[in-house]
Short mmCIF file of C-alpha atoms in Angstrom, two decimals:
data_model
loop_
_atom_site.label_atom_id
_atom_site.label_comp_id
_atom_site.label_asym_id
_atom_site.label_seq_id
_atom_site.Cartn_x
_atom_site.Cartn_y
_atom_site.Cartn_z
CA GLU U 266 -5.32 -18.08 8.88
CA ASP U 267 -3.95 -19.88 11.93
CA ARG U 268 -3.84 -23.14 9.96
CA LEU U 269 -1.87 -21.38 7.22
CA ARG U 270 0.53 -19.92 9.80
CA GLU U 271 1.06 -23.42 11.16
CA GLU U 272 1.69 -24.66 7.62
CA TYR U 273 4.24 -21.87 7.07
CA PHE U 274 6.32 -22.88 10.06
CA ASP U 275 6.11 -26.54 9.01
CA LEU U 276 7.42 -25.56 5.53
CA LEU U 277 10.03 -23.07 6.77
CA PRO U 278 12.98 -25.51 7.04
CA ASP U 279 12.31 -26.63 3.44
CA ILE U 280 11.98 -23.02 2.27
CA ARG U 281 15.36 -22.16 3.79
CA ARG U 282 17.05 -25.20 2.21
CA VAL U 283 15.53 -24.36 -1.18
CA VAL U 284 16.60 -20.71 -1.09
CA ASP U 285 20.15 -21.71 -0.09
CA GLU U 286 20.36 -24.28 -2.90
CA LEU U 287 18.85 -21.98 -5.52
CA GLU U 288 21.10 -19.05 -4.60
CA ALA U 289 24.20 -21.26 -4.77
CA GLU U 290 23.22 -22.74 -8.13
CA VAL U 291 22.37 -19.38 -9.66
CA LYS U 292 25.67 -17.89 -8.50
CA HIS U 293 27.55 -20.90 -9.84
CA CYS U 294 25.82 -20.65 -13.24
CA LEU U 295 26.70 -16.96 -13.50
CA ILE U 296 30.43 -17.33 -12.73
CA PRO U 297 31.45 -17.34 -16.43
CA ILE U 298 29.64 -14.03 -16.97
CA ALA U 299 30.89 -12.51 -13.72
CA LEU U 300 34.48 -13.22 -14.70
CA GLN U 301 34.05 -11.16 -17.88
CA LEU U 302 32.39 -8.07 -16.37
CA ASP U 303 33.96 -4.68 -17.00
CA LYS U 304 34.76 -2.54 -13.93
CA TYR U 305 31.48 -0.61 -14.16
CA GLU U 306 29.26 -3.67 -14.81
CA ARG U 307 27.41 -5.52 -12.06
CA LEU U 308 25.71 -8.86 -11.63
CA ILE U 309 24.30 -9.11 -8.11
CA VAL U 310 22.42 -12.13 -6.76
CA THR U 311 20.10 -11.65 -3.79
CA SER U 312 17.79 -14.13 -2.09
CA ARG U 313 14.88 -14.05 0.28
CA VAL U 314 12.48 -16.25 2.19
CA LYS U 315 8.92 -14.92 1.97
CA GLU U 316 7.72 -13.90 5.43
CA CYS U 317 4.72 -15.64 6.97
CA GLU U 318 2.27 -12.72 6.84
CA SER U 319 3.35 -11.84 3.31
CA ALA U 320 2.66 -15.45 2.24
CA LEU U 321 -0.80 -15.33 3.85
CA ASP U 322 -1.54 -12.05 2.08
CA SER U 323 -0.46 -13.59 -1.25
CA VAL U 324 -2.87 -16.50 -0.83
CA ARG U 325 -5.63 -14.12 0.33
CA ARG U 326 -5.20 -11.79 -2.69
CA ARG U 327 -5.77 -14.74 -5.01
CA GLN U 328 -9.25 -15.37 -3.52
CA GLU U 329 -12.48 -13.83 -4.72
CA GLY U 330 -13.06 -10.72 -2.64
CA ALA U 331 -9.60 -11.24 -1.10
CA THR U 332 -11.15 -13.24 1.75
CA PHE U 333 -10.93 -16.84 2.95
CA ASP U 334 -13.95 -19.15 3.12
CA SER U 335 -13.61 -20.44 6.69
CA ALA U 336 -15.97 -23.32 5.91
CA ARG U 337 -13.48 -24.70 3.32
CA PRO U 338 -9.95 -24.42 4.75
CA GLU U 339 -8.74 -27.31 2.58
CA LEU U 340 -8.85 -24.96 -0.44
CA TYR U 341 -5.88 -22.95 0.82
CA SER U 342 -2.23 -23.88 1.01
CA LEU U 343 0.95 -21.87 1.09
CA ALA U 344 2.58 -24.63 -0.95
CA SER U 345 0.54 -23.32 -3.90
CA LEU U 346 2.75 -20.21 -4.04
CA ASN U 347 5.60 -20.09 -6.54
CA ASP U 348 7.77 -17.70 -4.56
CA LEU U 349 8.14 -18.83 -0.95
CA ALA U 350 11.85 -19.03 -1.79
CA GLY U 351 13.19 -16.46 -4.22
CA VAL U 352 16.39 -15.36 -5.89
CA ARG U 353 16.82 -12.17 -7.88
CA VAL U 354 19.63 -11.42 -10.31
CA LEU U 355 20.23 -7.69 -10.78
CA ALA U 356 22.13 -6.86 -13.95
CA PHE U 357 23.81 -3.66 -15.10
CA PRO U 358 24.03 -2.68 -17.86
CA HIS U 359 20.86 -3.90 -19.50
CA SER U 360 22.88 -5.85 -22.10
CA ARG U 361 23.90 -8.41 -19.43
CA LEU U 362 20.27 -9.51 -18.91
CA ALA U 363 19.99 -11.72 -21.98
CA GLU U 364 23.34 -13.30 -21.25
CA ALA U 365 22.33 -14.17 -17.68
CA ASP U 366 18.94 -15.42 -18.90
CA ARG U 367 20.54 -17.78 -21.44
CA GLN U 368 22.97 -19.13 -18.88
CA LEU U 369 20.28 -19.81 -16.27
CA ARG U 370 17.78 -21.32 -18.71
CA GLN U 371 20.39 -23.94 -19.63
CA ARG U 372 20.53 -25.08 -16.00
CA PHE U 373 16.79 -24.67 -15.20
CA ARG U 374 15.25 -26.04 -18.42
CA SER U 375 12.25 -27.64 -16.75
CA TRP U 376 11.24 -24.45 -14.92
CA THR U 377 8.20 -22.49 -16.08
CA ALA U 378 8.69 -19.03 -17.54
CA ASP U 379 6.47 -16.30 -16.07
CA PRO U 380 7.82 -13.00 -17.43
CA VAL U 381 6.90 -9.68 -15.81
CA PRO U 382 5.01 -7.83 -18.58
CA GLY U 383 6.13 -4.41 -19.77
CA TYR U 384 4.02 -1.29 -19.49
CA SER U 385 2.47 -1.84 -22.92
CA GLU U 386 2.20 -4.76 -25.31
CA LYS U 387 4.85 -3.35 -27.64
CA ASP U 388 7.35 -3.21 -24.77
CA GLY U 389 9.22 -6.37 -23.95
CA PRO U 390 8.95 -7.86 -20.47
CA LEU U 391 10.31 -5.80 -17.58
CA ALA U 392 12.00 -8.88 -16.16
CA SER U 393 12.40 -12.60 -16.75
CA LYS U 394 10.92 -14.82 -14.08
CA TYR U 395 10.93 -18.61 -13.70
CA PHE U 396 9.59 -21.03 -11.11
CA GLY U 397 10.08 -24.70 -10.35
CA TYR U 398 11.41 -27.21 -7.86
CA CYS U 399 14.91 -27.64 -6.46
CA GLU U 400 16.37 -30.92 -5.24
CA ALA U 401 16.23 -29.65 -1.65
CA SER U 402 12.44 -30.10 -1.46
CA ASP U 403 9.56 -31.37 -3.55
CA ARG U 404 7.11 -29.39 -1.38
CA ILE U 405 8.33 -25.89 -2.22
CA ARG U 406 8.37 -24.18 -5.59
CA ALA U 407 11.01 -21.50 -5.87
CA GLU U 408 11.33 -18.52 -8.17
CA PHE U 409 14.22 -16.67 -9.72
CA GLN U 410 14.07 -13.35 -11.51
CA ILE U 411 16.51 -11.63 -13.84
CA VAL U 412 15.93 -7.90 -13.60
CA PRO U 413 17.64 -4.72 -14.79
CA MET U 414 19.40 -3.29 -11.74
CA LEU U 415 17.60 0.07 -11.78
CA THR U 416 14.20 -1.61 -12.09
CA ALA U 417 15.00 -3.96 -9.20
CA LEU U 418 16.12 -1.10 -6.97
CA PHE U 419 12.93 0.82 -7.78
CA TRP U 420 10.85 -2.27 -6.92
CA GLU U 421 12.57 -2.53 -3.53
CA VAL U 422 11.73 1.08 -2.68
CA GLU U 423 8.18 0.75 -4.01
CA HIS U 424 7.62 -2.47 -2.04
CA ALA U 425 8.87 -0.86 1.16
CA VAL U 426 6.55 2.13 0.73
CA ILE U 427 3.44 0.15 -0.19
CA TYR U 428 3.76 -3.00 1.94
CA LYS U 429 6.06 -2.04 4.80
CA PRO U 430 5.80 1.71 5.32
CA SER U 431 7.04 3.48 8.41
CA PRO U 432 4.18 4.91 10.47
CA ARG U 433 4.68 8.39 8.97
CA LEU U 434 4.36 6.98 5.42
CA LYS U 435 1.19 4.90 5.93
CA GLY U 436 -1.34 5.70 3.25
CA VAL U 437 1.18 7.43 0.97
CA ALA U 438 0.52 4.96 -1.87
CA GLY U 439 -3.11 6.12 -2.10
CA SER U 440 -2.45 9.79 -1.59
CA LEU U 441 -1.73 12.25 -4.38
CA GLU U 442 -0.05 14.59 -1.90
#
């Protein structure tokens, strides 16, 4: 884990450059849509750099038994993650999602699609998600998501409760009360 923390801080300048570049490019690509929005419509772009401990947890969760084999540290790298740098596009109403998706796919053609599946097979994906490399760094893969605004806001609350709860909310995710 210490080696991975060291790797994180070695990658951090690249992660920051990538998130800045990706956010700027996404916003630029969406200008034509943003200029046509009605007063009640929204297209919001947010970005984030994955925190060190969150990155370690992501790598750990991908391992059998969610543990690291200390005898084989070379198996683990934070650079294997697709979302060290991330941008999220929140769209309201839902009809603006496909428009934003088309616009961004034109710019990011080489990126890999990784949609967030719906609740059942007959449902479409909950969100569009893509990952790839920016010009700012060939060491960091970045991710962007196009998400209905209400879904994205729910995810933020859910994430805060499950992964970053206040002391009085610890354990609430596993409790029926």
